[in-house]
PDB file of C-alpha atoms and ligand atoms in Angstrom:
ATOM      1  CA  MET A   1      86.858 -74.711 -24.446  1.00 46.00           C
ATOM      2  CA  SER A   2      86.139 -74.983 -20.750  1.00 46.00           C
ATOM      3  CA  SER A   3      83.618 -72.324 -19.885  1.00 45.00           C
ATOM      4  CA  GLU A   4      83.354 -72.686 -16.133  1.00 56.00           C
ATOM      5  CA  SER A   5      84.885 -69.369 -15.259  1.00 68.00           C
ATOM      6  CA  GLN A   6      83.838 -67.283 -18.238  1.00 94.00           C
ATOM      7  CA  ARG A   7      82.396 -63.928 -17.317  1.00 96.00           C
ATOM      8  CA  ALA A   8      80.177 -61.813 -19.476  1.00 97.00           C
ATOM      9  CA  LYS A   9      81.639 -58.417 -20.313  1.00 97.00           C
ATOM     10  CA  HIS A  10      78.851 -57.197 -22.565  1.00 98.00           C
ATOM     11  CA  VAL A  11      75.203 -58.010 -21.953  1.00 98.00           C
ATOM     12  CA  ALA A  12      72.277 -56.611 -23.922  1.00 98.00           C
ATOM     13  CA  ILE A  13      68.637 -56.676 -22.901  1.00 99.00           C
ATOM     14  CA  ILE A  14      65.419 -56.371 -24.891  1.00 99.00           C
ATOM     15  CA  MET A  15      63.337 -54.814 -22.128  1.00 99.00           C
ATOM     16  CA  ASP A  16      59.928 -56.142 -23.097  1.00 99.00           C
ATOM     17  CA  GLY A  17      56.622 -56.566 -21.282  1.00 99.00           C
ATOM     18  CA  ASN A  18      55.800 -53.174 -19.780  1.00 99.00           C
ATOM     19  CA  GLY A  19      52.371 -53.120 -21.413  1.00 98.00           C
ATOM     20  CA  ARG A  20      51.446 -56.617 -20.252  1.00 98.00           C
ATOM     21  CA  TRP A  21      52.688 -55.835 -16.741  1.00 99.00           C
ATOM     22  CA  ALA A  22      50.327 -52.862 -16.594  1.00 98.00           C
ATOM     23  CA  LYS A  23      47.451 -54.788 -18.135  1.00 98.00           C
ATOM     24  CA  ARG A  24      47.731 -57.540 -15.527  1.00 98.00           C
ATOM     25  CA  LYS A  25      47.495 -54.934 -12.803  1.00 98.00           C
ATOM     26  CA  LEU A  26      44.643 -53.092 -14.564  1.00 98.00           C
ATOM     27  CA  LEU A  27      46.868 -50.025 -14.837  1.00 98.00           C
ATOM     28  CA  PRO A  28      47.425 -47.730 -17.829  1.00 98.00           C
ATOM     29  CA  ARG A  29      50.290 -48.771 -20.158  1.00 98.00           C
ATOM     30  CA  ALA A  30      52.165 -45.595 -19.193  1.00 98.00           C
ATOM     31  CA  MET A  31      52.404 -46.944 -15.655  1.00 98.00           C
ATOM     32  CA  GLY A  32      54.095 -50.066 -17.004  1.00 98.00           C
ATOM     33  CA  HIS A  33      56.656 -47.900 -18.776  1.00 98.00           C
ATOM     34  CA  GLN A  34      57.202 -45.883 -15.616  1.00 98.00           C
ATOM     35  CA  ARG A  35      57.878 -49.028 -13.614  1.00 98.00           C
ATOM     36  CA  GLY A  36      60.123 -50.164 -16.448  1.00 98.00           C
ATOM     37  CA  VAL A  37      62.252 -47.060 -15.934  1.00 98.00           C
ATOM     38  CA  GLU A  38      62.571 -47.952 -12.261  1.00 98.00           C
ATOM     39  CA  ALA A  39      63.894 -51.382 -13.240  1.00 98.00           C
ATOM     40  CA  VAL A  40      66.469 -49.667 -15.482  1.00 98.00           C
ATOM     41  CA  ARG A  41      67.524 -47.391 -12.617  1.00 97.00           C
ATOM     42  CA  GLU A  42      68.269 -50.377 -10.365  1.00 97.00           C
ATOM     43  CA  LEU A  43      70.447 -51.996 -13.023  1.00 96.00           C
ATOM     44  CA  VAL A  44      72.315 -48.765 -13.687  1.00 95.00           C
ATOM     45  CA  ARG A  45      73.130 -48.571  -9.970  1.00 95.00           C
ATOM     46  CA  ASN A  46      74.438 -52.126  -9.863  1.00 94.00           C
ATOM     47  CA  CYS A  47      76.007 -53.005 -13.180  1.00 91.00           C
ATOM     48  CA  GLY A  48      79.479 -51.892 -12.087  1.00 92.00           C
ATOM     49  CA  ASP A  49      79.317 -54.332  -9.154  1.00 95.00           C
ATOM     50  CA  LEU A  50      78.263 -57.137 -11.494  1.00 96.00           C
ATOM     51  CA  GLY A  51      81.570 -56.749 -13.321  1.00 95.00           C
ATOM     52  CA  LEU A  52      80.033 -55.723 -16.633  1.00 97.00           C
ATOM     53  CA  GLU A  53      81.991 -53.525 -19.009  1.00 98.00           C
ATOM     54  CA  CYS A  54      78.867 -52.757 -20.959  1.00 98.00           C
ATOM     55  CA  LEU A  55      75.122 -53.162 -20.578  1.00 98.00           C
ATOM     56  CA  THR A  56      73.149 -52.348 -23.728  1.00 98.00           C
ATOM     57  CA  LEU A  57      69.436 -51.653 -23.274  1.00 98.00           C
ATOM     58  CA  TYR A  58      66.800 -51.594 -26.019  1.00 98.00           C
ATOM     59  CA  ALA A  59      64.591 -48.670 -25.020  1.00 98.00           C
ATOM     60  CA  PHE A  60      62.869 -47.544 -28.223  1.00 98.00           C
ATOM     61  CA  SER A  61      62.972 -49.215 -31.615  1.00 98.00           C
ATOM     62  CA  SER A  62      62.735 -47.581 -35.012  1.00 98.00           C
ATOM     63  CA  GLU A  63      59.458 -49.528 -35.342  1.00 98.00           C
ATOM     64  CA  ASN A  64      58.012 -48.267 -32.064  1.00 98.00           C
ATOM     65  CA  TRP A  65      56.865 -45.066 -33.855  1.00 98.00           C
ATOM     66  CA  LYS A  66      53.983 -47.246 -35.080  1.00 98.00           C
ATOM     67  CA  ARG A  67      52.422 -47.083 -31.613  1.00 98.00           C
ATOM     68  CA  ASP A  68      49.702 -44.552 -30.968  1.00 98.00           C
ATOM     69  CA  GLU A  69      50.759 -40.971 -30.477  1.00 98.00           C
ATOM     70  CA  GLN A  70      49.872 -40.892 -26.807  1.00 98.00           C
ATOM     71  CA  GLU A  71      52.110 -43.861 -25.999  1.00 98.00           C
ATOM     72  CA  VAL A  72      55.023 -42.449 -28.014  1.00 98.00           C
ATOM     73  CA  ASP A  73      54.565 -39.116 -26.175  1.00 98.00           C
ATOM     74  CA  ASP A  74      54.523 -40.892 -22.822  1.00 98.00           C
ATOM     75  CA  LEU A  75      57.737 -42.724 -23.676  1.00 98.00           C
ATOM     76  CA  MET A  76      59.495 -39.545 -24.831  1.00 98.00           C
ATOM     77  CA  ASN A  77      58.390 -37.696 -21.694  1.00 98.00           C
ATOM     78  CA  LEU A  78      59.656 -40.524 -19.508  1.00 98.00           C
ATOM     79  CA  MET A  79      62.976 -40.249 -21.287  1.00 98.00           C
ATOM     80  CA  ARG A  80      63.172 -36.522 -20.588  1.00 98.00           C
ATOM     81  CA  LYS A  81      62.295 -37.104 -16.940  1.00 98.00           C
ATOM     82  CA  PHE A  82      64.801 -39.935 -16.558  1.00 98.00           C
ATOM     83  CA  ILE A  83      67.728 -37.979 -17.995  1.00 98.00           C
ATOM     84  CA  LYS A  84      66.943 -35.036 -15.702  1.00 98.00           C
ATOM     85  CA  SER A  85      66.509 -37.085 -12.559  1.00 98.00           C
ATOM     86  CA  ASP A  86      69.276 -39.644 -13.083  1.00 98.00           C
ATOM     87  CA  LEU A  87      72.148 -37.925 -14.859  1.00 98.00           C
ATOM     88  CA  GLN A  88      73.910 -37.161 -11.577  1.00 97.00           C
ATOM     89  CA  GLU A  89      73.599 -40.827 -10.560  1.00 95.00           C
ATOM     90  CA  PHE A  90      75.212 -41.887 -13.804  1.00 97.00           C
ATOM     91  CA  ILE A  91      78.116 -39.570 -13.045  1.00 97.00           C
ATOM     92  CA  ASP A  92      78.361 -40.688  -9.386  1.00 95.00           C
ATOM     93  CA  ASN A  93      78.288 -44.365 -10.394  1.00 95.00           C
ATOM     94  CA  LYS A  94      81.046 -43.782 -13.006  1.00 96.00           C
ATOM     95  CA  VAL A  95      78.745 -44.840 -15.811  1.00 98.00           C
ATOM     96  CA  ARG A  96      79.648 -43.753 -19.320  1.00 98.00           C
ATOM     97  CA  LEU A  97      76.448 -43.209 -21.259  1.00 98.00           C
ATOM     98  CA  LYS A  98      76.375 -44.203 -24.895  1.00 98.00           C
ATOM     99  CA  ILE A  99      73.459 -43.987 -27.291  1.00 98.00           C
ATOM    100  CA  ILE A 100      73.038 -46.252 -30.293  1.00 98.00           C
ATOM    101  CA  GLY A 101      70.492 -45.893 -33.072  1.00 98.00           C
ATOM    102  CA  ASP A 102      69.290 -42.919 -35.050  1.00 97.00           C
ATOM    103  CA  TRP A 103      68.940 -40.781 -31.920  1.00 97.00           C
ATOM    104  CA  GLN A 104      69.646 -37.519 -33.743  1.00 96.00           C
ATOM    105  CA  GLY A 105      66.180 -38.032 -35.202  1.00 95.00           C
ATOM    106  CA  LEU A 106      64.496 -37.593 -31.808  1.00 98.00           C
ATOM    107  CA  ALA A 107      62.956 -34.282 -30.688  1.00 98.00           C
ATOM    108  CA  PRO A 108      65.587 -31.483 -30.616  1.00 98.00           C
ATOM    109  CA  ASP A 109      65.266 -30.927 -26.854  1.00 98.00           C
ATOM    110  CA  ILE A 110      65.918 -34.622 -26.200  1.00 98.00           C
ATOM    111  CA  VAL A 111      68.907 -34.594 -28.568  1.00 98.00           C
ATOM    112  CA  GLU A 112      70.274 -31.626 -26.634  1.00 98.00           C
ATOM    113  CA  MET A 113      69.764 -33.332 -23.264  1.00 98.00           C
ATOM    114  CA  LEU A 114      71.447 -36.473 -24.549  1.00 98.00           C
ATOM    115  CA  GLU A 115      74.430 -34.536 -25.923  1.00 98.00           C
ATOM    116  CA  ASP A 116      74.851 -32.892 -22.528  1.00 98.00           C
ATOM    117  CA  ALA A 117      74.567 -36.262 -20.749  1.00 98.00           C
ATOM    118  CA  LEU A 118      77.083 -37.881 -23.117  1.00 98.00           C
ATOM    119  CA  ALA A 119      79.601 -35.104 -22.481  1.00 98.00           C
ATOM    120  CA  LYS A 120      79.149 -35.206 -18.703  1.00 98.00           C
ATOM    121  CA  THR A 121      79.518 -38.998 -18.449  1.00 98.00           C
ATOM    122  CA  SER A 122      82.390 -39.464 -20.894  1.00 98.00           C
ATOM    123  CA  ALA A 123      84.891 -40.265 -18.117  1.00 97.00           C
ATOM    124  CA  GLY A 124      82.879 -43.226 -16.768  1.00 97.00           C
ATOM    125  CA  ASP A 125      84.638 -46.573 -16.422  1.00 97.00           C
ATOM    126  CA  HIS A 126      81.787 -48.838 -17.566  1.00 98.00           C
ATOM    127  CA  THR A 127      79.189 -48.248 -20.231  1.00 98.00           C
ATOM    128  CA  ILE A 128      75.421 -48.209 -20.374  1.00 98.00           C
ATOM    129  CA  ALA A 129      74.477 -48.115 -24.048  1.00 98.00           C
ATOM    130  CA  VAL A 130      70.874 -47.158 -24.656  1.00 98.00           C
ATOM    131  CA  ALA A 131      69.291 -48.034 -27.986  1.00 98.00           C
ATOM    132  CA  LEU A 132      67.009 -45.182 -29.021  1.00 98.00           C
ATOM    133  CA  ASN A 133      65.211 -45.036 -32.338  1.00 98.00           C
ATOM    134  CA  TYR A 134      67.318 -48.104 -33.019  1.00 98.00           C
ATOM    135  CA  GLY A 135      66.838 -50.710 -35.726  1.00 98.00           C
ATOM    136  CA  SER A 136      69.588 -53.161 -36.506  1.00 98.00           C
ATOM    137  CA  GLN A 137      68.888 -53.427 -40.224  1.00 98.00           C
ATOM    138  CA  GLY A 138      69.156 -49.641 -40.527  1.00 98.00           C
ATOM    139  CA  GLU A 139      72.359 -49.655 -38.475  1.00 98.00           C
ATOM    140  CA  ILE A 140      73.929 -52.302 -40.742  1.00 98.00           C
ATOM    141  CA  ALA A 141      72.841 -50.437 -43.892  1.00 98.00           C
ATOM    142  CA  ARG A 142      74.362 -47.190 -42.558  1.00 98.00           C
ATOM    143  CA  ALA A 143      77.587 -48.987 -41.612  1.00 98.00           C
ATOM    144  CA  ALA A 144      77.846 -50.696 -45.006  1.00 98.00           C
ATOM    145  CA  ALA A 145      77.282 -47.381 -46.804  1.00 98.00           C
ATOM    146  CA  LYS A 146      80.042 -45.731 -44.745  1.00 98.00           C
ATOM    147  CA  ALA A 147      82.375 -48.667 -45.286  1.00 98.00           C
ATOM    148  CA  ALA A 148      81.758 -48.379 -49.052  1.00 98.00           C
ATOM    149  CA  THR A 149      82.846 -44.735 -49.099  1.00 97.00           C
ATOM    150  CA  MET A 150      86.137 -45.671 -47.424  1.00 95.00           C
ATOM    151  CA  GLY A 151      87.131 -48.693 -49.469  1.00 95.00           C
ATOM    152  CA  GLU A 152      86.305 -52.370 -49.562  1.00 96.00           C
ATOM    153  CA  VAL A 153      83.114 -53.600 -47.926  1.00 97.00           C
ATOM    154  CA  THR A 154      84.076 -56.505 -45.681  1.00 98.00           C
ATOM    155  CA  THR A 155      82.694 -57.913 -42.444  1.00 98.00           C
ATOM    156  CA  GLU A 156      85.521 -56.086 -40.670  1.00 98.00           C
ATOM    157  CA  SER A 157      84.879 -52.734 -42.333  1.00 98.00           C
ATOM    158  CA  ILE A 158      81.140 -52.956 -41.647  1.00 98.00           C
ATOM    159  CA  GLY A 159      81.871 -53.873 -38.023  1.00 98.00           C
ATOM    160  CA  LEU A 160      84.074 -50.804 -37.670  1.00 98.00           C
ATOM    161  CA  HIS A 161      81.175 -48.527 -38.656  1.00 98.00           C
ATOM    162  CA  LEU A 162      78.426 -50.051 -36.548  1.00 98.00           C
ATOM    163  CA  ASP A 163      77.095 -47.917 -33.698  1.00 98.00           C
ATOM    164  CA  THR A 164      78.589 -50.488 -31.340  1.00 98.00           C
ATOM    165  CA  ALA A 165      82.087 -50.405 -32.871  1.00 98.00           C
ATOM    166  CA  ASP A 166      83.732 -49.224 -29.640  1.00 98.00           C
ATOM    167  CA  LEU A 167      81.958 -51.764 -27.408  1.00 98.00           C
ATOM    168  CA  PRO A 168      83.247 -55.218 -26.443  1.00 98.00           C
ATOM    169  CA  PRO A 169      81.813 -58.153 -28.437  1.00 98.00           C
ATOM    170  CA  LEU A 170      78.305 -59.085 -27.296  1.00 98.00           C
ATOM    171  CA  ASP A 171      78.390 -62.043 -24.924  1.00 98.00           C
ATOM    172  CA  LEU A 172      74.792 -62.451 -23.832  1.00 98.00           C
ATOM    173  CA  LEU A 173      71.468 -61.205 -25.165  1.00 99.00           C
ATOM    174  CA  ILE A 174      68.476 -61.389 -22.837  1.00 99.00           C
ATOM    175  CA  ARG A 175      64.840 -60.799 -23.741  1.00 99.00           C
ATOM    176  CA  THR A 176      62.179 -60.529 -21.068  1.00 99.00           C
ATOM    177  CA  SER A 177      58.436 -61.201 -21.262  1.00 98.00           C
ATOM    178  CA  GLY A 178      58.502 -64.610 -22.940  1.00 98.00           C
ATOM    179  CA  GLU A 179      58.718 -63.410 -26.548  1.00 98.00           C
ATOM    180  CA  VAL A 180      61.324 -65.335 -28.515  1.00 98.00           C
ATOM    181  CA  ARG A 181      62.424 -62.965 -31.275  1.00 98.00           C
ATOM    182  CA  LEU A 182      65.005 -60.244 -31.821  1.00 98.00           C
ATOM    183  CA  SER A 183      62.698 -57.467 -33.073  1.00 99.00           C
ATOM    184  CA  ASN A 184      65.479 -55.839 -35.114  1.00 99.00           C
ATOM    185  CA  PHE A 185      67.958 -55.621 -32.204  1.00 99.00           C
ATOM    186  CA  LEU A 186      71.726 -56.211 -32.590  1.00 99.00           C
ATOM    187  CA  LEU A 187      71.325 -58.674 -35.466  1.00 98.00           C
ATOM    188  CA  TRP A 188      74.959 -58.396 -36.550  1.00 98.00           C
ATOM    189  CA  GLN A 189      76.351 -58.341 -33.025  1.00 98.00           C
ATOM    190  CA  SER A 190      74.349 -61.445 -32.051  1.00 98.00           C
ATOM    191  CA  ALA A 191      76.133 -63.684 -34.565  1.00 98.00           C
ATOM    192  CA  TYR A 192      77.785 -65.652 -31.746  1.00 98.00           C
ATOM    193  CA  ALA A 193      76.146 -64.173 -28.675  1.00 98.00           C
ATOM    194  CA  GLU A 194      74.510 -66.507 -26.183  1.00 98.00           C
ATOM    195  CA  MET A 195      70.772 -65.926 -25.832  1.00 98.00           C
ATOM    196  CA  LEU A 196      68.449 -66.136 -22.887  1.00 98.00           C
ATOM    197  CA  PHE A 197      64.690 -65.676 -23.062  1.00 98.00           C
ATOM    198  CA  VAL A 198      62.967 -65.254 -19.719  1.00 98.00           C
ATOM    199  CA  ASP A 199      59.275 -64.995 -18.883  1.00 98.00           C
ATOM    200  CA  THR A 200      59.693 -62.176 -16.345  1.00 98.00           C
ATOM    201  CA  LEU A 201      58.007 -58.969 -17.482  1.00 99.00           C
ATOM    202  CA  TRP A 202      60.452 -56.073 -17.665  1.00 99.00           C
ATOM    203  CA  PRO A 203      59.143 -54.036 -14.671  1.00 99.00           C
ATOM    204  CA  ASP A 204      59.664 -57.132 -12.475  1.00 98.00           C
ATOM    205  CA  PHE A 205      63.249 -57.703 -13.696  1.00 98.00           C
ATOM    206  CA  THR A 206      65.744 -57.127 -10.864  1.00 98.00           C
ATOM    207  CA  VAL A 207      69.479 -57.213 -10.270  1.00 98.00           C
ATOM    208  CA  GLU A 208      68.978 -60.776  -8.952  1.00 98.00           C
ATOM    209  CA  HIS A 209      67.479 -61.792 -12.305  1.00 98.00           C
ATOM    210  CA  LEU A 210      70.488 -60.309 -14.077  1.00 98.00           C
ATOM    211  CA  GLN A 211      72.862 -62.121 -11.708  1.00 98.00           C
ATOM    212  CA  GLU A 212      71.025 -65.389 -12.475  1.00 98.00           C
ATOM    213  CA  ALA A 213      71.430 -64.705 -16.191  1.00 98.00           C
ATOM    214  CA  LEU A 214      75.165 -64.114 -15.710  1.00 98.00           C
ATOM    215  CA  ASP A 215      75.470 -67.378 -13.759  1.00 97.00           C
ATOM    216  CA  ASN A 216      73.626 -69.154 -16.564  1.00 98.00           C
ATOM    217  CA  PHE A 217      76.024 -67.629 -19.115  1.00 98.00           C
ATOM    218  CA  ALA A 218      79.050 -68.691 -17.059  1.00 97.00           C
ATOM    219  CA  GLY A 219      78.120 -72.353 -17.528  1.00 96.00           C
ATOM    220  CA  ARG A 220      77.606 -72.262 -21.287  1.00 96.00           C
ATOM    221  CA  GLU A 221      79.997 -73.735 -23.786  1.00 95.00           C
ATOM    222  CA  ARG A 222      80.783 -71.336 -26.617  1.00 96.00           C
ATOM    223  CA  ARG A 223      82.291 -72.757 -29.770  1.00 95.00           C
ATOM    224  CA  PHE A 224      82.324 -69.991 -32.385  1.00 96.00           C
ATOM    225  CA  GLY A 225      82.182 -72.617 -35.089  1.00 97.00           C
ATOM    226  CA  GLY A 226      85.158 -74.554 -33.791  1.00 96.00           C
ATOM    227  CA  ARG A 227      84.980 -77.776 -31.824  1.00 85.00           C
TER     228      ARG A 227
HETATM  229  C1  IPE B 301      58.600 -52.662 -23.835  1.00 57.52           C
HETATM  230  O1  IPE B 301      57.339 -52.949 -23.368  1.00 57.52           O
HETATM  231  C2  IPE B 301      58.842 -51.169 -23.900  1.00 57.52           C
HETATM  232  C3  IPE B 301      58.943 -50.614 -25.256  1.00 57.52           C
HETATM  233  C4  IPE B 301      58.831 -51.299 -26.358  1.00 57.52           C
HETATM  234  C5  IPE B 301      59.168 -49.202 -25.355  1.00 57.52           C
HETATM  235  P1  IPE B 301      56.078 -53.057 -24.340  1.00 57.52           P
HETATM  236  O2  IPE B 301      55.384 -51.735 -24.356  1.00 57.52           O
HETATM  237  O3  IPE B 301      56.458 -53.594 -25.652  1.00 57.52           O
HETATM  238  O4  IPE B 301      55.196 -54.117 -23.540  1.00 57.52           O
HETATM  239  P2  IPE B 301      54.290 -55.241 -24.156  1.00 57.52           P
HETATM  240  O5  IPE B 301      55.116 -56.036 -25.090  1.00 57.52           O
HETATM  241  O6  IPE B 301      53.150 -54.542 -24.848  1.00 57.52           O
HETATM  242  O7  IPE B 301      53.835 -56.033 -22.956  1.00 57.52           O
HETATM  243  C1  IPE B 302      61.175 -54.454 -28.825  1.00 57.52           C
HETATM  244  O1  IPE B 302      59.953 -54.715 -28.233  1.00 57.52           O
HETATM  245  C2  IPE B 302      61.572 -53.025 -28.588  1.00 57.52           C
HETATM  246  C3  IPE B 302      61.898 -52.669 -27.210  1.00 57.52           C
HETATM  247  C4  IPE B 302      61.876 -53.460 -26.172  1.00 57.52           C
HETATM  248  C5  IPE B 302      62.299 -51.300 -27.031  1.00 57.52           C
HETATM  249  P1  IPE B 302      58.592 -54.617 -29.029  1.00 57.52           P
HETATM  250  O2  IPE B 302      57.520 -54.881 -28.019  1.00 57.52           O
HETATM  251  O3  IPE B 302      58.512 -53.342 -29.769  1.00 57.52           O
HETATM  252  O4  IPE B 302      58.729 -55.796 -30.060  1.00 57.52           O
HETATM  253  P2  IPE B 302      57.612 -56.628 -30.851  1.00 57.52           P
HETATM  254  O5  IPE B 302      56.737 -55.623 -31.552  1.00 57.52           O
HETATM  255  O6  IPE B 302      56.844 -57.406 -29.818  1.00 57.52           O
HETATM  256  O7  IPE B 302      58.374 -57.521 -31.771  1.00 57.52           O
HETATM  257 MG1   MG B 303      56.548 -55.460 -26.425  1.00 57.52          MG
END
């Protein structure tokens, strides 16, 4: 398959490296997370122009509860602040917000804010999917359990019950900060996704970095097991 003109429709990012960014600058970790939110904001503003149908962002994993209470609190407060300050921008930029993961398990006030944001952005023409309290193994287990109640458990029936069922197939998975692992993110969806691991720490990741990643993707040859 010639891949010269292929364009990514669905990109996912493991936004890693906020803590190391702060450490290098002798700042508190919370500052790294705050700058990380600013990087997210820039992508939200531009992802329509990049031609993406969906950008999926790993914001908080089901394992991140293991962090100390102060850091978890800081992250939850940043989330509250971000929804309040940026919801109107989502609407103005025609972004449809989607949340994946066990987000109903977050604090009730955050769940309420998210429900409101989901309703107000439902008419958007491209999607930002945010993974909150997300773990891929849990997602697959939930999907398999649902599939089992409805009939035969097959790859198709599991796929239909994943949190991402209504999203286009994943084309490209990016992880920042130099770590080369998936950390329980989109394990099922990554079966044939292209992967890109970059050293940039998340707060330094810009629209130009994303454009570079898309250019890199455009030149890859995908085979899906064929030849
Ligand atoms: C990613 O940055 C943000 C979240 C996991 C919420 P980290 O906080 O993991 O940053 P590092 O990996 O410690 O540098
Ligand atoms: C993955 O990063 C989760 C997010 C980016 C939200 P982590 O920093 O939690 O992953 P590990 O612990 O290095 O594998
Ligand atoms: Mg990390």
